[in-house]
Amino acid sequence: MLISEETRKKLAELKDKYPTRQASIMPALHLVFDEFGYLGVEQLDEAADIIGVSRLDMNETASFYTLFPKQKVGKYLIQVCTNLSCALMGADNLVEYLEEKLGIKLGETTPDGIFTLWNVECLGSCGTAPMMQVNDEYYEDLTREKVDELIENWRKGEGS
Amino acid sequence: MEKILFKHIDTPDQNKIETYMANGGYTALPKALKEYKPEELVEMVKKSGLRGRGGAGFPAGVKWSFLPKGTDRPVYLIVNADESEPGTFKDRQLLEYDPHQTLEGTIISAYAINCHDAFIYFRGEFAYAAKVMERCIEEATEKGFIGKNILDSGYDLNVHIFRGGGAYICGEETSLMESIEGWRALSRQKPPFPAGEGLWRCPTIINNVETLSNVPHIVNKGAEWFASIGTEKSTGTKIYCLSGHVNRPGNYELEMGVNLKELIYEYGGGILDDRPLKAVIPGGSSTPVLKADEIDVKMDFESLAAKGTMLGSAGVIVMHDGTCMVSALHRLIHFYEHESCGKCTPCREGTNWMQKILTRMIRGEGKPEDVDLLFDIASNVIGNTVCPLGDAAAMPVMSFVEKFRDEFDNICNGGKPKGTLKFPFK
Ligand SMILES: Cc1cc2nc3c(=O)[nH]c(=O)nc-3n(C[C@H](O)[C@H](O)[C@H](O)COP(=O)(O)O)c2cc1C
Ligand code: SF4
Ligand code: FES
């Protein structure tokens, strides 16, 4: 079993919370995602069994939602918004700078498994562009200096 | 003008219940429960003229009155906090900095429509806002504003938080309900409308965060007061989201009907680097674009409609003369192609086809006939889809091509894109 005892308990509580079992799928996806940082088929199958829905329904719903990576990603999932307002304010330069700094291209993960770099659509933060989301946090009004500082801190935290 | 929704947006700790109450919060709730019957509140909101702030501008009270009378099925209220329309970032600010205002509006509105289970649906990325709201619900429950027999009125209400998974289409009301129900969020054919058959096929009202945040103020100060603000048909204030090439981007709460030019040049401090203005998208990425000489217009539902565009979510995206309109449109179509739920052919195939054409244009591989083709595809998508996402994708395409045709022709005849947007996707 992959899912921790604690998450299993929370999943079990969801089971009969809503008028249908199917409705516990979205909250369940978030619980599993919070523990693993991605949704693999094994985790989804286990969670489906706990909340009492079919494994097929669970996987089918999960596949629709792009917030959840379906494979393991870096410890820091860097998602730069490249939609229009951010693009006008230099999101493309930000992506290029991150690519250069991390030595990877959009969509890739650093070999040490620490950083993954993606671009995403509007994050509802267009007035503080350019911006990016890293795991659950928003980082706004980004400049090269701010990016340097952030990456340095995260690297330090990893002892590399 | 005195601010209504943003009056305390900069007050420290406004997102804690003590501060919210010290600033006059949770005074409308007891008033609503003790002095008014539910149907009287519906009338009051109708009279205030409050229109939906989520995009379509439908009058809130009128929508509420569509609920079947005396139904024995549960009635649900959904607060739409999915905010994903590019250029829009107002609900996030309301939810992070003054969430009890939205919550109080939710409780009163739920009471008005005889609902005992309300859902707040956050876009998945708004993890912080959802966490704050979770705490707010606990605080309000402790004070007896949520739960059983609220303030001894005999009225019961639970408020549930739901979080989405990064899909724009979940902002569309029927997709949102599919999502809560745990399915892939494919839009439903309407009718039936949610007021008759919504969540779990029960009567459901769905409103935007900003819409419901106005309700406590209407209860406290009256429908006439609210109707006296703004224009005759677009009442109250509006939070305008200003982004792009402007000196002071951000959210501005102003009266409905503020002049767009004034919004950009006075409130927004003018165009970045003092460059000439080229174009403005007035109401979020889905609304038709305006040229620089078309911005002397009032920002309300009617005035913008008269100019062939829409107030939408009031996400104002400003573009200066250094913007390549072909590249800008490419970004938007990339978005709609990515977000199409795939249920109906015109939208699924149309957005994909338009994206391919635009990609080849910005790579310098466009053919002269591509400009007409692009327009033709968009005009065959619009009006022919299950939900309005198809229209939302077609409107920018048609308006960009109509108003900036020379740029599209130039690029398709070997000219270079002259903007700063760089990498084409896919
Ligand atoms: C593709 C699409 C996306 C939408 N996204 C949102 C959204 O993010 N937030 C929102 O409040 N309404 C959104 N809407 C509008 C909702 O369907 C619905 O009309 C609205 O939430 C009703 O609330 P209101 O009457 O208070 O505006 C969207 C509509 C469409 C077609
Ligand atoms: S218009 Fe697009 S988003 Fe709406 S139902 Fe059709 S395919 Fe889905
Ligand atoms: S366009 Fe980047 S956050 Fe909206």
PDB file of N, CA and C in Angstrom, chain B residues 343-352 354 377 380-382 384-386 390:
ATOM      1  N   LYS B 343     -16.359  18.280 -25.760  1.00  0.00           N
ATOM      2  CA  LYS B 343     -17.659  17.646 -25.950  1.00  0.00           C
ATOM      3  C   LYS B 343     -18.235  17.880 -27.343  1.00  0.00           C
ATOM      4  N   CYS B 344     -18.127  19.127 -27.830  1.00  0.00           N
ATOM      5  CA  CYS B 344     -18.751  19.365 -29.140  1.00  0.00           C
ATOM      6  C   CYS B 344     -17.709  19.683 -30.216  1.00  0.00           C
ATOM      7  N   THR B 345     -18.041  19.232 -31.434  1.00  0.00           N
ATOM      8  CA  THR B 345     -17.076  19.278 -32.532  1.00  0.00           C
ATOM      9  C   THR B 345     -16.623  20.694 -32.923  1.00  0.00           C
ATOM     10  N   PRO B 346     -17.546  21.650 -33.091  1.00  0.00           N
ATOM     11  CA  PRO B 346     -17.073  22.969 -33.560  1.00  0.00           C
ATOM     12  C   PRO B 346     -16.015  23.570 -32.634  1.00  0.00           C
ATOM     13  N   CYS B 347     -16.200  23.437 -31.342  1.00  0.00           N
ATOM     14  CA  CYS B 347     -15.251  24.014 -30.400  1.00  0.00           C
ATOM     15  C   CYS B 347     -13.971  23.191 -30.336  1.00  0.00           C
ATOM     16  N   ARG B 348     -14.120  21.878 -30.190  1.00  0.00           N
ATOM     17  CA  ARG B 348     -12.937  21.012 -30.068  1.00  0.00           C
ATOM     18  C   ARG B 348     -12.044  21.109 -31.306  1.00  0.00           C
ATOM     19  N   GLU B 349     -12.660  20.948 -32.481  1.00  0.00           N
ATOM     20  CA  GLU B 349     -11.871  20.964 -33.717  1.00  0.00           C
ATOM     21  C   GLU B 349     -11.521  22.385 -34.146  1.00  0.00           C
ATOM     22  N   GLY B 350     -12.482  23.296 -33.942  1.00  0.00           N
ATOM     23  CA  GLY B 350     -12.272  24.680 -34.371  1.00  0.00           C
ATOM     24  C   GLY B 350     -11.119  25.343 -33.640  1.00  0.00           C
ATOM     25  N   THR B 351     -11.070  25.181 -32.308  1.00  0.00           N
ATOM     26  CA  THR B 351      -9.986  25.826 -31.555  1.00  0.00           C
ATOM     27  C   THR B 351      -8.645  25.224 -31.960  1.00  0.00           C
ATOM     28  N   ASN B 352      -8.634  23.914 -32.185  1.00  0.00           N
ATOM     29  CA  ASN B 352      -7.393  23.257 -32.570  1.00  0.00           C
ATOM     30  C   ASN B 352      -6.911  23.737 -33.940  1.00  0.00           C
ATOM     31  N   MET B 354      -7.723  26.590 -35.470  1.00  0.00           N
ATOM     32  CA  MET B 354      -7.324  28.003 -35.405  1.00  0.00           C
ATOM     33  C   MET B 354      -5.944  28.138 -34.770  1.00  0.00           C
ATOM     34  N   ILE B 377     -13.403  30.066 -39.934  1.00  0.00           N
ATOM     35  CA  ILE B 377     -13.555  29.015 -38.912  1.00  0.00           C
ATOM     36  C   ILE B 377     -14.234  29.605 -37.681  1.00  0.00           C
ATOM     37  N   ASN B 380     -17.815  30.074 -37.934  1.00  0.00           N
ATOM     38  CA  ASN B 380     -18.598  28.840 -37.916  1.00  0.00           C
ATOM     39  C   ASN B 380     -18.627  28.175 -36.539  1.00  0.00           C
ATOM     40  N   VAL B 381     -17.753  28.613 -35.656  1.00  0.00           N
ATOM     41  CA  VAL B 381     -17.771  28.095 -34.288  1.00  0.00           C
ATOM     42  C   VAL B 381     -18.827  28.863 -33.490  1.00  0.00           C
ATOM     43  N   ILE B 382     -18.835  30.174 -33.676  1.00  0.00           N
ATOM     44  CA  ILE B 382     -19.682  31.023 -32.832  1.00  0.00           C
ATOM     45  C   ILE B 382     -21.161  30.662 -33.015  1.00  0.00           C
ATOM     46  N   ASN B 384     -22.563  27.910 -32.429  1.00  0.00           N
ATOM     47  CA  ASN B 384     -22.826  26.521 -32.798  1.00  0.00           C
ATOM     48  C   ASN B 384     -22.308  25.514 -31.784  1.00  0.00           C
ATOM     49  N   THR B 385     -22.132  25.940 -30.542  1.00  0.00           N
ATOM     50  CA  THR B 385     -21.532  25.035 -29.568  1.00  0.00           C
ATOM     51  C   THR B 385     -22.454  24.802 -28.380  1.00  0.00           C
ATOM     52  N   VAL B 386     -22.130  23.779 -27.600  1.00  0.00           N
ATOM     53  CA  VAL B 386     -22.956  23.422 -26.446  1.00  0.00           C
ATOM     54  C   VAL B 386     -22.895  24.502 -25.371  1.00  0.00           C
ATOM     55  N   GLY B 390     -17.067  28.097 -26.830  1.00  0.00           N
ATOM     56  CA  GLY B 390     -16.831  28.208 -28.270  1.00  0.00           C
ATOM     57  C   GLY B 390     -16.903  29.661 -28.723  1.00  0.00           C
TER      58      GLY B 390
END
